[in-house]
PDB file of N, CA and C in Angstrom:
ATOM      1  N   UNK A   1     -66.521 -19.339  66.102  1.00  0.00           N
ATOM      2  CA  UNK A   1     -66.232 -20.661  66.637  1.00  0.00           C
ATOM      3  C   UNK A   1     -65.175 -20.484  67.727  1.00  0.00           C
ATOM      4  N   UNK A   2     -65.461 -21.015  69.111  1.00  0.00           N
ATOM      5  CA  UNK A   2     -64.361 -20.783  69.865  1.00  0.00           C
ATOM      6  C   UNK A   2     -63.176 -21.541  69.603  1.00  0.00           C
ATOM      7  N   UNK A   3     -62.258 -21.379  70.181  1.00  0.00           N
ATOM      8  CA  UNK A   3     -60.827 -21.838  69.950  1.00  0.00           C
ATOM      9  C   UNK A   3     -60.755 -23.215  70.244  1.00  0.00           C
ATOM     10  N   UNK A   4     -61.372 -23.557  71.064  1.00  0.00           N
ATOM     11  CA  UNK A   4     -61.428 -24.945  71.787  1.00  0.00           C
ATOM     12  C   UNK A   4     -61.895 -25.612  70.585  1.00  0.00           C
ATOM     13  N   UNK A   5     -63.188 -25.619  70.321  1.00  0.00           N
ATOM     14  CA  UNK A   5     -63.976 -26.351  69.279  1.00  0.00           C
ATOM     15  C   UNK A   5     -63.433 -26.449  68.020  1.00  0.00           C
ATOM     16  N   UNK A   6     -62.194 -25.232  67.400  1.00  0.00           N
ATOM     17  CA  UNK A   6     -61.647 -25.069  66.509  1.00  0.00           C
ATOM     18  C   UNK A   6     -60.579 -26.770  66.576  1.00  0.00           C
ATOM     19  N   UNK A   7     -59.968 -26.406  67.559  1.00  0.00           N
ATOM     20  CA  UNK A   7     -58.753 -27.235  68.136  1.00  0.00           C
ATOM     21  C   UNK A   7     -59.421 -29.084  67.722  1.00  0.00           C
ATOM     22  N   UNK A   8     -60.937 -29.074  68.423  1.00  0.00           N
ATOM     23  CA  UNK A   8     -60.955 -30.472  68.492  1.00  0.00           C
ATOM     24  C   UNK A   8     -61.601 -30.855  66.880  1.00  0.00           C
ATOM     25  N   UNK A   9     -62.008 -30.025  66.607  1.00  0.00           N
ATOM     26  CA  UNK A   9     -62.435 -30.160  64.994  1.00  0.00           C
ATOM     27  C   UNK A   9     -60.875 -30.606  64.064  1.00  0.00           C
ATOM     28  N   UNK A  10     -59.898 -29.991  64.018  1.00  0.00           N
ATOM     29  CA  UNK A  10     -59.032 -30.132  63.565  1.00  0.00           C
ATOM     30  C   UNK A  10     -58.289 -31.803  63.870  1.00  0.00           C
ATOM     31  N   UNK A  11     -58.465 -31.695  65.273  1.00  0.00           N
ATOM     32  CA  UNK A  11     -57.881 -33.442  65.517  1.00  0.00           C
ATOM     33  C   UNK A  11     -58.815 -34.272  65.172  1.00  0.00           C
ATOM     34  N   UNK A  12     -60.072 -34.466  65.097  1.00  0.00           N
ATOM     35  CA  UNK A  12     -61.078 -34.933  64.919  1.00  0.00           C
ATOM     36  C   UNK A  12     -60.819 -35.414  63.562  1.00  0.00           C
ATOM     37  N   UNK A  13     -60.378 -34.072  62.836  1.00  0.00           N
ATOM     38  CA  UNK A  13     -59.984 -34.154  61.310  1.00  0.00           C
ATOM     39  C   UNK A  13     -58.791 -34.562  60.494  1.00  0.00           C
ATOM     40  N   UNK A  14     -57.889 -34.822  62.082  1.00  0.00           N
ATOM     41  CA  UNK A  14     -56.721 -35.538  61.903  1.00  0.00           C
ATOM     42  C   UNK A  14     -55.438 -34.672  61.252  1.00  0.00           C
ATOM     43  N   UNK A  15     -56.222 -33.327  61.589  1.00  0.00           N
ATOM     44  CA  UNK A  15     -55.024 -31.822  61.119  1.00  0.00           C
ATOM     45  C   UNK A  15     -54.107 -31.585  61.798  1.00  0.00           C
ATOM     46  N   UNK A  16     -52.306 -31.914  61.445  1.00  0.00           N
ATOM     47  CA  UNK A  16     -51.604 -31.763  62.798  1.00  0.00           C
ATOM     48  C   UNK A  16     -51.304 -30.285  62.644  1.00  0.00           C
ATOM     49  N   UNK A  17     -51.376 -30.126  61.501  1.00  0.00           N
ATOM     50  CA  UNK A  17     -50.919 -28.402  61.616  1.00  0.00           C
ATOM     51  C   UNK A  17     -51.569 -27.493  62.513  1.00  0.00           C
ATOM     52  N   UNK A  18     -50.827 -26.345  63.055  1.00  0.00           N
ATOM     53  CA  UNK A  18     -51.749 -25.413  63.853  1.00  0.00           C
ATOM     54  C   UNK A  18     -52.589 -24.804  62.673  1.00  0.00           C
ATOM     55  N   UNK A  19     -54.012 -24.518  63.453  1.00  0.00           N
ATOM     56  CA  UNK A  19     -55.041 -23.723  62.796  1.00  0.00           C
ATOM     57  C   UNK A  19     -55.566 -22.757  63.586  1.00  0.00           C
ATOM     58  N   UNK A  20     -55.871 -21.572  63.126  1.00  0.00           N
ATOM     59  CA  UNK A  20     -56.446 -20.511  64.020  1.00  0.00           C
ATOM     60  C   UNK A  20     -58.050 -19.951  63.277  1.00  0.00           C
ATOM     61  N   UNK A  21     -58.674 -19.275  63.826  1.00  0.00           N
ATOM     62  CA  UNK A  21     -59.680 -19.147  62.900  1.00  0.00           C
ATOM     63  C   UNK A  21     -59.124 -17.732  61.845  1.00  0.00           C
ATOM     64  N   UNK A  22     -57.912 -17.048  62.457  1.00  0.00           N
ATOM     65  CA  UNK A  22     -57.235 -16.370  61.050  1.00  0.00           C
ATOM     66  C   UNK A  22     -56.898 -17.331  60.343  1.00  0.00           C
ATOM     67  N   UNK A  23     -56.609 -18.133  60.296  1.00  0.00           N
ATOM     68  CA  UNK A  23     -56.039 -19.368  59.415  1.00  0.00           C
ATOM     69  C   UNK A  23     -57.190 -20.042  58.520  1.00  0.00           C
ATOM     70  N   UNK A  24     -58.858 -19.781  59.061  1.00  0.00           N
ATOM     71  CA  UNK A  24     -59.487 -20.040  58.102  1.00  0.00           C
ATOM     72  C   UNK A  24     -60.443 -19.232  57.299  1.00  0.00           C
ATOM     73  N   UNK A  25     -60.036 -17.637  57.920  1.00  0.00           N
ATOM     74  CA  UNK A  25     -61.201 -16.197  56.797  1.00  0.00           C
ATOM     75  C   UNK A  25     -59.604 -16.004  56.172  1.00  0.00           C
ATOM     76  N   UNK A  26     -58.232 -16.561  56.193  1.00  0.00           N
ATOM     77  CA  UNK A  26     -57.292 -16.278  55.228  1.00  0.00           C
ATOM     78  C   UNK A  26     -57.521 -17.217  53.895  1.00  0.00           C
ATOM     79  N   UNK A  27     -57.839 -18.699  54.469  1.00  0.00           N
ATOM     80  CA  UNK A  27     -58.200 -19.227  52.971  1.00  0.00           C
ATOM     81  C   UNK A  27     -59.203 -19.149  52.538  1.00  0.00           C
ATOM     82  N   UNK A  28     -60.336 -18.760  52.826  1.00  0.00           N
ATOM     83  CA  UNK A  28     -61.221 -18.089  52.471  1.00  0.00           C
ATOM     84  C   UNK A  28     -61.706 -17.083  52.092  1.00  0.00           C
ATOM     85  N   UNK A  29     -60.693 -16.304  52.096  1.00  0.00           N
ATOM     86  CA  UNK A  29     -60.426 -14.744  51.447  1.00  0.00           C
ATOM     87  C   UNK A  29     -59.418 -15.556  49.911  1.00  0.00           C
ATOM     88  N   UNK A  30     -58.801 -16.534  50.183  1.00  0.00           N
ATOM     89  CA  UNK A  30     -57.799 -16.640  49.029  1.00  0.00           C
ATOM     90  C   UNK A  30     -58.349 -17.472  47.940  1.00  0.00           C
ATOM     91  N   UNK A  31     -58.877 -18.467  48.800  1.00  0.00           N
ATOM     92  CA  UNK A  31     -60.399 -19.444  47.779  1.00  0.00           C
ATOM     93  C   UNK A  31     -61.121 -18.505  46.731  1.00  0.00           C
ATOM     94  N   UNK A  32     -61.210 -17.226  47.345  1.00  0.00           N
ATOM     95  CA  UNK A  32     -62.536 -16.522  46.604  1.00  0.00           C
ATOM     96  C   UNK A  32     -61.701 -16.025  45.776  1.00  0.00           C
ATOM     97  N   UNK A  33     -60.371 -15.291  45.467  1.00  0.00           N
ATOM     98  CA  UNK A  33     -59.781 -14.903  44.734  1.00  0.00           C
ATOM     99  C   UNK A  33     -58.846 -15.875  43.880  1.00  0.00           C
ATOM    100  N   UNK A  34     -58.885 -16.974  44.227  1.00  0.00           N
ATOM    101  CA  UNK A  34     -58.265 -17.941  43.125  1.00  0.00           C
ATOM    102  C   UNK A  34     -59.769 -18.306  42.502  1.00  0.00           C
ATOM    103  N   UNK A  35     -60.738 -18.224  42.913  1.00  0.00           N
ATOM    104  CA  UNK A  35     -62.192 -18.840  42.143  1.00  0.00           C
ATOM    105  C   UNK A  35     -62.436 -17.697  41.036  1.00  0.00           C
ATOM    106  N   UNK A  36     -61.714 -16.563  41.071  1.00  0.00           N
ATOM    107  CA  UNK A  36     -62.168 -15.103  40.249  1.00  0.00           C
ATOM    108  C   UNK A  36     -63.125 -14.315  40.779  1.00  0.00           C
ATOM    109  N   UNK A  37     -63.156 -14.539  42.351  1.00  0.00           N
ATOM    110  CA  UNK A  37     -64.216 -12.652  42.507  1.00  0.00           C
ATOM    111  C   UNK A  37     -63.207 -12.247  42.446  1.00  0.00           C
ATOM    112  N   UNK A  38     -63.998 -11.054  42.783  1.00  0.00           N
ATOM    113  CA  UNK A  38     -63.331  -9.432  42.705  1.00  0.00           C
ATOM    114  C   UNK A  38     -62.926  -9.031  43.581  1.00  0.00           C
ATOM    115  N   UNK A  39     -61.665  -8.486  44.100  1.00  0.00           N
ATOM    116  CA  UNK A  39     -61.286  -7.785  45.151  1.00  0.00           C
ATOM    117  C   UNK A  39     -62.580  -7.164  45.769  1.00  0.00           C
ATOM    118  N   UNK A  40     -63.461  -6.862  45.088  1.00  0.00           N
ATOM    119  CA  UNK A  40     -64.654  -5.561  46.322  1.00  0.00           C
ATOM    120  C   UNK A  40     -65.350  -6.469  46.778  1.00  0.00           C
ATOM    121  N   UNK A  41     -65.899  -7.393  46.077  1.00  0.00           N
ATOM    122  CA  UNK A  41     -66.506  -8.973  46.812  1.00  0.00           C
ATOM    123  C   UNK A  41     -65.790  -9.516  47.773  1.00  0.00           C
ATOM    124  N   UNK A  42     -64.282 -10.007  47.424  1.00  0.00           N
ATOM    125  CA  UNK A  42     -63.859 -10.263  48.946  1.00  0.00           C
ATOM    126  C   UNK A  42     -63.661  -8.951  49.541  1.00  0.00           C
ATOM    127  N   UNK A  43     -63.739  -7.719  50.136  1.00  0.00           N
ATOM    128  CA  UNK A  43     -63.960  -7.164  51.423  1.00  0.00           C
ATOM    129  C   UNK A  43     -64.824  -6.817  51.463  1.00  0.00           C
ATOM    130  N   UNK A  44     -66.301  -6.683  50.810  1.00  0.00           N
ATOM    131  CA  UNK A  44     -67.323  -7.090  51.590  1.00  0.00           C
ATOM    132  C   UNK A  44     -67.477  -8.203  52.385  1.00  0.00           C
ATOM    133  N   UNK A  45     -67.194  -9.561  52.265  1.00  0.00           N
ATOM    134  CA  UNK A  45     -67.042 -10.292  52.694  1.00  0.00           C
ATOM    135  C   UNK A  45     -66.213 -10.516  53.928  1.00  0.00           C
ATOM    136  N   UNK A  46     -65.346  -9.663  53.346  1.00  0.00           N
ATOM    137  CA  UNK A  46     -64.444 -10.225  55.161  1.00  0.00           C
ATOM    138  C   UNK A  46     -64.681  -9.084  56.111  1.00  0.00           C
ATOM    139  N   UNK A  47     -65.467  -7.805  55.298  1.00  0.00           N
ATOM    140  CA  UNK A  47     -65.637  -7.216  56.647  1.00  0.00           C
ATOM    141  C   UNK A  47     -64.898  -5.981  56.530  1.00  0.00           C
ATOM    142  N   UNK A  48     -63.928  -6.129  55.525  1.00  0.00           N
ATOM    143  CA  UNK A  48     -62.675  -4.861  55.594  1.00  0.00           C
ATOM    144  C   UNK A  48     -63.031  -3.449  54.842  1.00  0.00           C
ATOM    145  N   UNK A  49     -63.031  -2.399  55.891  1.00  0.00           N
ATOM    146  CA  UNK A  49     -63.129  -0.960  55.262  1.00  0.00           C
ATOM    147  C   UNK A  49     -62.323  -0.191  54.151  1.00  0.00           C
ATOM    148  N   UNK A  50     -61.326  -0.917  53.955  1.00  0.00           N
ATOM    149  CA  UNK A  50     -60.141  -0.228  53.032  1.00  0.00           C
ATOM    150  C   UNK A  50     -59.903  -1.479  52.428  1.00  0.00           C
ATOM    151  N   UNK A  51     -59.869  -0.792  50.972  1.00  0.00           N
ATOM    152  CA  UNK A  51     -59.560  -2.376  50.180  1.00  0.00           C
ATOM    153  C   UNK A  51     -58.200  -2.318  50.166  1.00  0.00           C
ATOM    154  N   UNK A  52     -57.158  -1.539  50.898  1.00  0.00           N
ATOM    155  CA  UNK A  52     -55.533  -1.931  50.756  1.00  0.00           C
ATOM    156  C   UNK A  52     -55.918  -3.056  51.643  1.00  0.00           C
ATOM    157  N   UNK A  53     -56.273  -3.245  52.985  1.00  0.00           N
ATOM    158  CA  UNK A  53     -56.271  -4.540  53.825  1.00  0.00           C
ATOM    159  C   UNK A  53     -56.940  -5.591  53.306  1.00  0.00           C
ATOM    160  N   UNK A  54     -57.698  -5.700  51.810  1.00  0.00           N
ATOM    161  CA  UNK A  54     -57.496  -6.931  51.553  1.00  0.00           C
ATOM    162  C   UNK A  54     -56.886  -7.213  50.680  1.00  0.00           C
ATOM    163  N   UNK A  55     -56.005  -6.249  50.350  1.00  0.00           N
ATOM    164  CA  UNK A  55     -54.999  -6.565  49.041  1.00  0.00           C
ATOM    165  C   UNK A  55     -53.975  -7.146  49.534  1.00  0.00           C
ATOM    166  N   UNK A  56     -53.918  -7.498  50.422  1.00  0.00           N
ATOM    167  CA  UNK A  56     -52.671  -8.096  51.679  1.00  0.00           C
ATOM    168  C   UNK A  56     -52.813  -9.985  50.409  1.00  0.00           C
ATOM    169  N   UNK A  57     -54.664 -10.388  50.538  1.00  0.00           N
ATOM    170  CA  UNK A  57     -54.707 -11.849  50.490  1.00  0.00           C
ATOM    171  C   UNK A  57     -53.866 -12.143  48.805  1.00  0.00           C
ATOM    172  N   UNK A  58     -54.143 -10.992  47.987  1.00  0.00           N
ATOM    173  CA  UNK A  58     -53.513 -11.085  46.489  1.00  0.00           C
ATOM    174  C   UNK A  58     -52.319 -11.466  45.948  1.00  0.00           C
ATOM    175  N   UNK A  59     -51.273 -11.398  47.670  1.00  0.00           N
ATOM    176  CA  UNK A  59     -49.787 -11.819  47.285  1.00  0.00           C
ATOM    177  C   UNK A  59     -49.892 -13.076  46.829  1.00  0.00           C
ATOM    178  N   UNK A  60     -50.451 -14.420  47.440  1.00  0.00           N
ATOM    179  CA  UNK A  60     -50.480 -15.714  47.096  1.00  0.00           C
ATOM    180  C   UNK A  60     -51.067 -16.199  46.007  1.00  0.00           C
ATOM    181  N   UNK A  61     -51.597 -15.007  44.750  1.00  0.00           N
ATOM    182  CA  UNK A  61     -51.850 -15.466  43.764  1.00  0.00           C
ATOM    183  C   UNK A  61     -50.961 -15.458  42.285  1.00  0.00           C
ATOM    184  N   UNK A  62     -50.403 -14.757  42.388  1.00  0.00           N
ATOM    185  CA  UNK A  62     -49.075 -14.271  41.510  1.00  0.00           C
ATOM    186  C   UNK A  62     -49.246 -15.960  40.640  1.00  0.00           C
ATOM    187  N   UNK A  63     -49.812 -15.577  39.331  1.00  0.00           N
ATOM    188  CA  UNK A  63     -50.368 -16.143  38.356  1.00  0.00           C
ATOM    189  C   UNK A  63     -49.918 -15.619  37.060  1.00  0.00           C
ATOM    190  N   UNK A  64     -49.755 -14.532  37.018  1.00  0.00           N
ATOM    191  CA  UNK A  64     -48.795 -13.810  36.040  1.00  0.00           C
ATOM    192  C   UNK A  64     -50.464 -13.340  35.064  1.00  0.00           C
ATOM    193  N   UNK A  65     -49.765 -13.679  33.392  1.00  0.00           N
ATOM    194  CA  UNK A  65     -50.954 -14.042  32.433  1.00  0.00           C
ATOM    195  C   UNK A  65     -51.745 -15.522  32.421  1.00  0.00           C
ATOM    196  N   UNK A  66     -51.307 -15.848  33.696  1.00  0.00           N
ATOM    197  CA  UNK A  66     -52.170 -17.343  33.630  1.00  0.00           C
ATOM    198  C   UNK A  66     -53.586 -16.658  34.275  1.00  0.00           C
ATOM    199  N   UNK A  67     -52.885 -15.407  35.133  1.00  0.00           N
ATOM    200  CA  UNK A  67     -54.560 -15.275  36.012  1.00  0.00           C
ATOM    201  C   UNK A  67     -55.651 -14.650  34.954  1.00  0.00           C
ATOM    202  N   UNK A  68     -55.499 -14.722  33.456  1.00  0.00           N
ATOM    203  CA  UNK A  68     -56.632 -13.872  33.191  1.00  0.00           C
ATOM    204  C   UNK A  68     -57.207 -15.060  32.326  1.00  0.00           C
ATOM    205  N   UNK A  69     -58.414 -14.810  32.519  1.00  0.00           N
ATOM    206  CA  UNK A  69     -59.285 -15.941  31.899  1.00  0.00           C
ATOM    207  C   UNK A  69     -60.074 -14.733  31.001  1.00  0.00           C
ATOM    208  N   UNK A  70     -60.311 -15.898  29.816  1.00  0.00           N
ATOM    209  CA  UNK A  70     -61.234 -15.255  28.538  1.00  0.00           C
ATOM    210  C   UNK A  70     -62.823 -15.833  28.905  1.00  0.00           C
ATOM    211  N   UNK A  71     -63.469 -15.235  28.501  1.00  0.00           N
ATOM    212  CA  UNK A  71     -65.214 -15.390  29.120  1.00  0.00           C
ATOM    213  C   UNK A  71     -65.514 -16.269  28.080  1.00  0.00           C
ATOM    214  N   UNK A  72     -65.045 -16.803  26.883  1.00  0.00           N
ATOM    215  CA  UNK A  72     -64.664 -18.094  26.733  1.00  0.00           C
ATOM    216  C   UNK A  72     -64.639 -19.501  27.098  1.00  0.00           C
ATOM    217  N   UNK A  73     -63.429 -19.013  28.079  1.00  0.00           N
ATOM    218  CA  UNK A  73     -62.862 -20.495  28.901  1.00  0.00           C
ATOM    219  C   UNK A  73     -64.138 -20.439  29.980  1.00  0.00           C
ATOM    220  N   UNK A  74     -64.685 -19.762  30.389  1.00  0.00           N
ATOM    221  CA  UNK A  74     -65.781 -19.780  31.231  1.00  0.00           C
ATOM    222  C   UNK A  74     -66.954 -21.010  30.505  1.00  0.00           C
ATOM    223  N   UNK A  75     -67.544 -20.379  29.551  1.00  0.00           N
ATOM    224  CA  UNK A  75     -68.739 -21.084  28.531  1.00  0.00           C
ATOM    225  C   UNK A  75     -68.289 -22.628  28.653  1.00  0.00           C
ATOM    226  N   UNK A  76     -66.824 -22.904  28.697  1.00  0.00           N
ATOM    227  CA  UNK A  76     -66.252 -23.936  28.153  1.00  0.00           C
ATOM    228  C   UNK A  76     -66.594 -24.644  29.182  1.00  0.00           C
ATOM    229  N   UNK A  77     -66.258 -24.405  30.412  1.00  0.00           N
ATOM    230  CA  UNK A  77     -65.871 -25.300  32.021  1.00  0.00           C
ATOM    231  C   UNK A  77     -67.711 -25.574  31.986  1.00  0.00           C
ATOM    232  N   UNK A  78     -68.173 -24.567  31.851  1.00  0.00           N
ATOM    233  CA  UNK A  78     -69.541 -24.296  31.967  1.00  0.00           C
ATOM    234  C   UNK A  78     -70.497 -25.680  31.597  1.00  0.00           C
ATOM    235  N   UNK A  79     -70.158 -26.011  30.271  1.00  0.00           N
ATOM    236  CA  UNK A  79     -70.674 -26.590  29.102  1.00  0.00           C
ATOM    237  C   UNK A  79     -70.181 -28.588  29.667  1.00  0.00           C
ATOM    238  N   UNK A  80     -68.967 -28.309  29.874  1.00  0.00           N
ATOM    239  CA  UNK A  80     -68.015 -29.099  30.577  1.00  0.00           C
ATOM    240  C   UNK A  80     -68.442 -30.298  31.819  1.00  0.00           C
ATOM    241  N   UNK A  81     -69.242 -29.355  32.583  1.00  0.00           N
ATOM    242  CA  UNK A  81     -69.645 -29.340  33.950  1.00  0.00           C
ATOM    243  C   UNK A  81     -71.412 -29.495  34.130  1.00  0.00           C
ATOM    244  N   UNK A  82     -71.717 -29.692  32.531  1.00  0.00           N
ATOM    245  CA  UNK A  82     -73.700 -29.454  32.751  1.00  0.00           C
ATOM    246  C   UNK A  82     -74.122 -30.253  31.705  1.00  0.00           C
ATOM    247  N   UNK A  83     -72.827 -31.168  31.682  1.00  0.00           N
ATOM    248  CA  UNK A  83     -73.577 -32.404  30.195  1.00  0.00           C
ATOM    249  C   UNK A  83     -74.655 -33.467  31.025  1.00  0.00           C
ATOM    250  N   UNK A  84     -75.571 -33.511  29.937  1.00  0.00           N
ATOM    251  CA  UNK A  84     -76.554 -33.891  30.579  1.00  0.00           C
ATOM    252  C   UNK A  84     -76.127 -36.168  30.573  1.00  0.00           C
ATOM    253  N   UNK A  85     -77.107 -36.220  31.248  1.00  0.00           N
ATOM    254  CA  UNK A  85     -76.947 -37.830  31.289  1.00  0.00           C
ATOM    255  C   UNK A  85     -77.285 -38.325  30.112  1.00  0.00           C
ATOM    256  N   UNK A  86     -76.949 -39.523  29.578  1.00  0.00           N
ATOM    257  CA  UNK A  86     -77.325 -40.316  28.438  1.00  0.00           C
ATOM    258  C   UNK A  86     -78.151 -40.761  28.572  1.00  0.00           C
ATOM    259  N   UNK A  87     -79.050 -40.410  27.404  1.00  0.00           N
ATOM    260  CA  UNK A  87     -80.531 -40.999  27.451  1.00  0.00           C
ATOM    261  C   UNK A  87     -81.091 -42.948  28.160  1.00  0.00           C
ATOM    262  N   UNK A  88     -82.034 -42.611  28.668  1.00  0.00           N
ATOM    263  CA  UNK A  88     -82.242 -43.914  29.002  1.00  0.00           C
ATOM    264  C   UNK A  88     -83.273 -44.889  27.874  1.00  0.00           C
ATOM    265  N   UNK A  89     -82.731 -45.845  27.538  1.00  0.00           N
ATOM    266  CA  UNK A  89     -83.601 -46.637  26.625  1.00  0.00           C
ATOM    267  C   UNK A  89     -85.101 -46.996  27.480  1.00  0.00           C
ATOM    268  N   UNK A  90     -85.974 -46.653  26.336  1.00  0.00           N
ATOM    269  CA  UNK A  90     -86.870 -47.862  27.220  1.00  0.00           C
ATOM    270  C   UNK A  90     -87.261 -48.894  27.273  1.00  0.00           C
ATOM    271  N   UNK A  91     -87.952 -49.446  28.589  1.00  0.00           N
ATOM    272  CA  UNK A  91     -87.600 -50.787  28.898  1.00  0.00           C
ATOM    273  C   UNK A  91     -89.003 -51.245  28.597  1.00  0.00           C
ATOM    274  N   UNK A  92     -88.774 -52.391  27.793  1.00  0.00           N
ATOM    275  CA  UNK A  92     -90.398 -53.623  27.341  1.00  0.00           C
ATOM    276  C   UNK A  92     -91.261 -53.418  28.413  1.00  0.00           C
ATOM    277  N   UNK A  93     -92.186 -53.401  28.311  1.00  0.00           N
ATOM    278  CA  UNK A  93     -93.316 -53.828  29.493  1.00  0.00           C
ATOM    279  C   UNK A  93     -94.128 -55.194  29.114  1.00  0.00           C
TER     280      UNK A  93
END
């Protein structure tokens, strides 16, 4: 995306902050690692030959033991997120 189009997208969007398009494969490198891929998923993704350069995006997650999820809590969100609709009565004809 050129810079220009970046620029008017952002006012358009009513963003006063500066944005660069590093400013948007950074949250998008950080999205994917707060969502739980894997470090090798994000640098395939961004492109990077050495996974030290994307271990750069990992500082902003410092989560401690909050970052580890049990495959568990997964089933749970899962289950959470796929309830089905309440049946519909039917109607007289």
């Amino acid at each position: 995306m050129p810079a220009r189009a970046l620029k008017e997208a952002c006012r358009d969007a009513g963003i006063a902050k500066p944005v660069s398009a590093h400013t948007l494969r950074h949250s998008f490198a950080t999205h994917l690692l707060e969502s739980g891929y894997d470090i090798r998923t994000v640098q395939e993704q961004l492109g990077h030959s050495d996974v030290s350069t994307t271990m750069i995006y990992t500082h902003v997650l410092n989560k401690g033991g909050r970052g580890v999820k049990s495959p568990l809590d997964r089933l749970e969100q899962r289950r959470a997120e796929y309830r089905r609709a309440p049946a519909r009565s039917a109607s007289p004809i």
